[in-house]
mmCIF file of C-alpha atoms in Angstrom:
data_model
loop_
_atom_site.group_PDB
_atom_site.id
_atom_site.type_symbol
_atom_site.label_atom_id
_atom_site.label_comp_id
_atom_site.label_asym_id
_atom_site.label_seq_id
_atom_site.Cartn_x
_atom_site.Cartn_y
_atom_site.Cartn_z
ATOM 1 C CA UNK A 374 62.455 -109.158 55.011
ATOM 2 C CA UNK A 375 60.723 -109.630 58.302
ATOM 3 C CA UNK A 376 56.978 -109.264 58.549
ATOM 4 C CA UNK A 377 54.025 -110.105 60.747
ATOM 5 C CA UNK A 378 50.598 -110.037 59.133
ATOM 6 C CA UNK A 379 47.405 -109.341 61.071
ATOM 7 C CA UNK A 380 43.925 -108.243 59.997
ATOM 8 C CA UNK A 381 43.577 -104.494 60.355
ATOM 9 C CA UNK A 382 40.181 -104.549 62.026
ATOM 10 C CA UNK A 383 37.743 -106.958 63.620
ATOM 11 C CA UNK A 384 34.267 -106.234 65.002
ATOM 12 C CA UNK A 385 32.127 -108.302 67.354
ATOM 13 C CA UNK A 386 29.322 -107.976 69.900
ATOM 14 C CA UNK A 387 29.462 -108.344 73.651
ATOM 15 C CA UNK A 388 29.552 -111.937 74.797
ATOM 16 C CA UNK A 389 30.863 -113.229 71.486
ATOM 17 C CA UNK A 390 34.152 -114.974 70.692
ATOM 18 C CA UNK A 391 36.698 -113.455 68.340
ATOM 19 C CA UNK A 392 39.951 -114.800 66.895
ATOM 20 C CA UNK A 393 42.785 -112.562 65.739
ATOM 21 C CA UNK A 394 45.268 -114.291 63.458
ATOM 22 C CA UNK A 395 48.953 -113.588 62.994
ATOM 23 C CA UNK A 396 51.292 -115.038 60.392
ATOM 24 C CA UNK A 397 54.973 -114.282 60.585
ATOM 25 C CA UNK A 398 58.121 -114.382 58.521
ATOM 26 C CA UNK A 399 61.194 -113.548 60.577
ATOM 27 C CA UNK A 400 64.906 -114.224 60.831
ATOM 28 C CA UNK A 401 64.767 -116.748 63.610
ATOM 29 C CA UNK A 402 61.931 -117.405 65.988
ATOM 30 C CA UNK A 403 62.030 -117.320 69.756
ATOM 31 C CA UNK A 404 58.393 -117.112 70.652
ATOM 32 C CA UNK A 405 55.167 -115.320 69.745
ATOM 33 C CA UNK A 406 53.614 -112.848 72.135
ATOM 34 C CA UNK A 407 50.501 -110.691 72.184
ATOM 35 C CA UNK A 408 49.973 -107.169 73.463
ATOM 36 C CA UNK A 409 46.867 -105.068 74.056
ATOM 37 C CA UNK A 410 46.787 -101.309 73.586
ATOM 38 C CA UNK A 411 43.854 -99.058 74.395
ATOM 39 C CA UNK A 412 43.561 -95.751 72.558
ATOM 40 C CA UNK A 413 46.089 -93.263 73.900
ATOM 41 C CA UNK A 414 47.681 -95.835 76.181
ATOM 42 C CA UNK A 415 50.746 -98.006 76.246
ATOM 43 C CA UNK A 416 50.817 -101.639 75.148
ATOM 44 C CA UNK A 417 50.420 -104.245 77.871
ATOM 45 C CA UNK A 418 51.585 -107.829 77.672
ATOM 46 C CA UNK A 419 48.877 -110.494 77.319
ATOM 47 C CA UNK A 420 50.491 -113.823 76.512
ATOM 48 C CA UNK A 421 53.488 -115.716 75.188
ATOM 49 C CA UNK A 422 53.869 -118.967 73.252
ATOM 50 C CA UNK A 423 57.238 -120.582 72.762
ATOM 51 C CA UNK A 424 55.945 -124.047 71.903
ATOM 52 C CA UNK A 425 53.102 -125.282 69.720
ATOM 53 C CA UNK A 426 49.686 -125.425 71.262
ATOM 54 C CA UNK A 427 47.187 -123.424 73.208
ATOM 55 C CA UNK A 428 47.895 -121.280 76.270
ATOM 56 C CA UNK A 429 44.899 -120.131 78.283
ATOM 57 C CA UNK A 430 44.755 -117.145 80.608
ATOM 58 C CA UNK A 431 41.226 -116.417 81.771
ATOM 59 C CA UNK A 432 39.072 -115.216 78.896
ATOM 60 C CA UNK A 433 42.088 -114.959 76.586
ATOM 61 C CA UNK A 434 43.897 -117.837 74.889
ATOM 62 C CA UNK A 435 46.803 -117.847 72.472
ATOM 63 C CA UNK A 436 47.785 -120.523 69.995
ATOM 64 C CA UNK A 437 50.973 -121.222 68.085
ATOM 65 C CA UNK A 438 51.900 -123.485 65.185
ATOM 66 C CA UNK A 439 55.574 -123.085 64.381
ATOM 67 C CA UNK A 440 55.392 -125.332 61.316
ATOM 68 C CA UNK A 441 52.790 -122.981 59.824
ATOM 69 C CA UNK A 442 54.442 -119.775 61.125
ATOM 70 C CA UNK A 443 51.031 -118.927 62.501
ATOM 71 C CA UNK A 444 49.367 -118.023 65.730
ATOM 72 C CA UNK A 445 46.150 -116.526 66.992
ATOM 73 C CA UNK A 446 44.674 -114.767 69.979
ATOM 74 C CA UNK A 447 41.246 -115.938 71.061
ATOM 75 C CA UNK A 448 39.075 -113.645 73.139
ATOM 76 C CA UNK A 449 35.982 -115.156 74.741
ATOM 77 C CA UNK A 450 32.975 -113.603 76.474
ATOM 78 C CA UNK A 451 33.819 -110.269 74.923
ATOM 79 C CA UNK A 452 33.297 -107.148 76.989
ATOM 80 C CA UNK A 453 33.167 -103.515 75.943
ATOM 81 C CA UNK A 454 36.496 -102.926 77.677
ATOM 82 C CA UNK A 455 38.141 -105.368 75.261
ATOM 83 C CA UNK A 456 37.834 -102.749 72.516
ATOM 84 C CA UNK A 457 41.472 -102.007 71.790
ATOM 85 C CA UNK A 458 44.284 -102.741 69.356
ATOM 86 C CA UNK A 459 46.022 -106.085 69.594
ATOM 87 C CA UNK A 460 49.574 -106.679 68.395
ATOM 88 C CA UNK A 461 51.428 -109.897 67.819
ATOM 89 C CA UNK A 462 55.205 -109.854 68.220
ATOM 90 C CA UNK A 463 58.047 -112.262 67.491
ATOM 91 C CA UNK A 464 61.545 -112.289 68.975
ATOM 92 C CA UNK A 465 64.052 -112.799 66.169
ATOM 93 C CA UNK A 466 67.621 -114.051 66.155
ATOM 94 C CA UNK A 467 69.006 -110.607 67.030
ATOM 95 C CA UNK A 468 66.994 -110.662 70.263
ATOM 96 C CA UNK A 469 64.667 -107.903 69.113
ATOM 97 C CA UNK A 470 60.885 -107.945 69.206
ATOM 98 C CA UNK A 471 59.270 -107.473 65.808
ATOM 99 C CA UNK A 472 55.697 -106.182 66.077
ATOM 100 C CA UNK A 473 52.802 -106.635 63.705
ATOM 101 C CA UNK A 474 50.835 -103.601 62.543
ATOM 102 C CA UNK A 475 48.009 -104.384 64.924
ATOM 103 C CA UNK A 476 44.355 -105.400 64.799
ATOM 104 C CA UNK A 477 41.765 -102.945 65.977
ATOM 105 C CA UNK A 478 38.947 -104.740 67.801
ATOM 106 C CA UNK A 479 35.622 -102.973 68.214
ATOM 107 C CA UNK A 480 33.102 -104.550 70.551
ATOM 108 C CA UNK A 481 29.490 -103.440 70.171
ATOM 109 C CA UNK A 482 26.672 -103.782 72.707
ATOM 110 C CA UNK B 121 56.642 -96.163 93.739
ATOM 111 C CA UNK B 122 58.176 -98.634 91.312
ATOM 112 C CA UNK B 123 57.972 -98.811 87.560
ATOM 113 C CA UNK B 124 58.950 -97.112 84.353
ATOM 114 C CA UNK B 125 58.346 -93.433 83.815
ATOM 115 C CA UNK B 126 58.503 -91.234 80.754
ATOM 116 C CA UNK B 127 58.396 -87.496 80.706
ATOM 117 C CA UNK B 128 56.929 -85.304 79.538
ATOM 118 C CA UNK B 129 53.608 -86.817 78.465
ATOM 119 C CA UNK B 130 53.143 -84.224 75.724
ATOM 120 C CA UNK B 131 55.935 -82.334 74.026
ATOM 121 C CA UNK B 132 55.891 -79.661 71.388
ATOM 122 C CA UNK B 133 58.909 -78.533 69.450
ATOM 123 C CA UNK B 134 59.671 -76.257 66.599
ATOM 124 C CA UNK B 135 61.219 -77.551 63.431
ATOM 125 C CA UNK B 136 64.990 -77.628 63.596
ATOM 126 C CA UNK B 137 65.182 -78.110 67.362
ATOM 127 C CA UNK B 138 66.621 -81.103 69.145
ATOM 128 C CA UNK B 139 64.542 -82.524 71.982
ATOM 129 C CA UNK B 140 65.286 -85.175 74.597
ATOM 130 C CA UNK B 141 62.702 -87.628 75.900
ATOM 131 C CA UNK B 142 63.251 -89.106 79.321
ATOM 132 C CA UNK B 143 62.875 -92.763 80.306
ATOM 133 C CA UNK B 144 63.605 -93.856 83.874
ATOM 134 C CA UNK B 145 63.127 -97.191 85.617
ATOM 135 C CA UNK B 146 63.666 -98.601 89.088
ATOM 136 C CA UNK B 147 62.877 -102.228 88.311
ATOM 137 C CA UNK B 148 66.533 -103.160 87.839
ATOM 138 C CA UNK B 149 66.093 -104.310 84.241
ATOM 139 C CA UNK B 150 69.161 -104.469 82.023
ATOM 140 C CA UNK B 151 67.357 -104.246 78.682
ATOM 141 C CA UNK B 152 65.657 -101.037 77.608
ATOM 142 C CA UNK B 153 64.051 -100.126 74.290
ATOM 143 C CA UNK B 154 62.726 -97.111 72.417
ATOM 144 C CA UNK B 155 59.855 -97.472 69.953
ATOM 145 C CA UNK B 156 58.052 -95.092 67.706
ATOM 146 C CA UNK B 157 54.349 -95.486 66.913
ATOM 147 C CA UNK B 158 52.522 -93.570 64.210
ATOM 148 C CA UNK B 159 48.698 -93.350 64.118
ATOM 149 C CA UNK B 160 47.129 -96.695 63.272
ATOM 150 C CA UNK B 161 50.515 -98.358 63.010
ATOM 151 C CA UNK B 162 52.575 -100.872 64.907
ATOM 152 C CA UNK B 163 55.680 -100.239 66.958
ATOM 153 C CA UNK B 164 58.995 -99.660 65.237
ATOM 154 C CA UNK B 165 62.256 -100.053 67.113
ATOM 155 C CA UNK B 166 64.530 -97.006 67.244
ATOM 156 C CA UNK B 167 67.318 -98.040 69.640
ATOM 157 C CA UNK B 168 67.839 -100.608 72.336
ATOM 158 C CA UNK B 169 70.327 -101.249 75.110
ATOM 159 C CA UNK B 170 71.056 -104.589 76.737
ATOM 160 C CA UNK B 171 73.528 -103.242 79.283
ATOM 161 C CA UNK B 172 74.943 -100.001 80.631
ATOM 162 C CA UNK B 173 77.269 -98.128 78.265
ATOM 163 C CA UNK B 174 76.125 -100.173 75.285
ATOM 164 C CA UNK B 175 73.293 -99.676 72.812
ATOM 165 C CA UNK B 176 72.319 -100.837 69.347
ATOM 166 C CA UNK B 177 70.462 -99.279 66.444
ATOM 167 C CA UNK B 178 67.010 -100.544 65.690
ATOM 168 C CA UNK B 179 65.153 -100.398 62.414
ATOM 169 C CA UNK B 180 64.652 -96.618 62.260
ATOM 170 C CA UNK B 181 67.614 -95.075 64.112
ATOM 171 C CA UNK B 182 68.325 -92.278 61.632
ATOM 172 C CA UNK B 183 67.753 -88.851 63.184
ATOM 173 C CA UNK B 184 67.813 -90.204 66.739
ATOM 174 C CA UNK B 185 70.471 -90.679 69.393
ATOM 175 C CA UNK B 186 70.571 -92.329 72.823
ATOM 176 C CA UNK B 187 72.834 -92.807 75.809
ATOM 177 C CA UNK B 188 72.952 -95.386 78.581
ATOM 178 C CA UNK B 189 75.229 -94.031 81.278
ATOM 179 C CA UNK B 190 73.143 -95.490 84.103
ATOM 180 C CA UNK B 191 71.086 -98.629 84.363
ATOM 181 C CA UNK B 192 68.068 -96.624 85.408
ATOM 182 C CA UNK B 193 68.055 -94.150 82.541
ATOM 183 C CA UNK B 194 67.827 -94.391 78.741
ATOM 184 C CA UNK B 195 67.106 -90.948 77.246
ATOM 185 C CA UNK B 196 66.254 -90.514 73.579
ATOM 186 C CA UNK B 197 67.183 -87.389 71.637
ATOM 187 C CA UNK B 198 65.197 -86.542 68.557
ATOM 188 C CA UNK B 199 67.502 -84.459 66.420
ATOM 189 C CA UNK B 200 66.752 -81.955 63.705
ATOM 190 C CA UNK B 201 67.883 -84.608 61.226
ATOM 191 C CA UNK B 202 64.677 -86.572 61.886
ATOM 192 C CA UNK B 203 62.460 -85.342 59.086
ATOM 193 C CA UNK B 204 59.108 -86.481 60.416
ATOM 194 C CA UNK B 205 59.369 -86.636 64.215
ATOM 195 C CA UNK B 206 55.699 -86.209 65.147
ATOM 196 C CA UNK B 207 54.734 -89.522 66.739
ATOM 197 C CA UNK B 208 54.056 -91.396 69.968
ATOM 198 C CA UNK B 209 57.314 -92.527 71.589
ATOM 199 C CA UNK B 210 57.338 -95.525 73.898
ATOM 200 C CA UNK B 211 60.102 -96.720 76.169
ATOM 201 C CA UNK B 212 60.072 -100.340 77.317
ATOM 202 C CA UNK B 213 61.927 -102.701 79.622
ATOM 203 C CA UNK B 214 62.710 -106.237 78.536
ATOM 204 C CA UNK B 215 62.459 -109.435 80.483
ATOM 205 C CA UNK B 216 62.219 -113.081 79.627
ATOM 206 C CA UNK B 217 59.465 -114.730 77.609
ATOM 207 C CA UNK B 218 59.157 -111.878 75.123
ATOM 208 C CA UNK B 219 57.498 -109.769 77.806
ATOM 209 C CA UNK B 220 58.203 -106.081 77.632
ATOM 210 C CA UNK B 221 56.914 -103.478 80.071
ATOM 211 C CA UNK B 222 56.053 -100.188 78.488
ATOM 212 C CA UNK B 223 56.131 -96.719 79.943
ATOM 213 C CA UNK B 224 53.148 -94.377 79.485
ATOM 214 C CA UNK B 225 54.722 -92.788 76.386
ATOM 215 C CA UNK B 226 55.511 -89.283 75.183
ATOM 216 C CA UNK B 227 53.477 -87.733 72.413
ATOM 217 C CA UNK B 228 55.750 -85.445 70.385
ATOM 218 C CA UNK B 229 54.334 -82.839 68.043
ATOM 219 C CA UNK B 230 56.454 -80.708 65.758
ATOM 220 C CA UNK B 231 54.953 -77.303 65.096
#
């Protein structure tokens, strides 16, 4: 079957760095993306990796290793507003996005 | 005002009733998706449509139906056959690079 594994919860303090890992097993692979969702809100797109390596967008970076079926989201200089759930997602060979179950990040002062 | 809209934001229904959730967009996207999210869970795909007058079942289509008569609209009907319909329903538009734009969602509660 298809699955994306993420830790269920991560905690950190303001100003720290946190890494959220994602391992996937899917029928085909056409890129790994990350979404952020605040409580009660809709998911918003953060980043996309089609090729191996690190993509940086401000305080957020995303990494992909296709040979390891693994990626991570790196959040630097954490702020209270970063408290949210983070989902990884993979596009499979049927052109659908498969989402992980999400990682809840709590940032403490 | 451009974007993707879902209505209503909150919806209550009695058991045994069908209910239709609206999803409208004016961003000219071909691909539209419906997801269901349960508390503390990820998003599960119900139905999707890549083009007008065509749609495909997702992973949890049982008890749901959709139509795509216009590019701008992709309504979802939750039928009485859906045994556990209380959830947060999200409509999304697809574009390249795995990026999907989500509407604000409809929170459905069955009384």
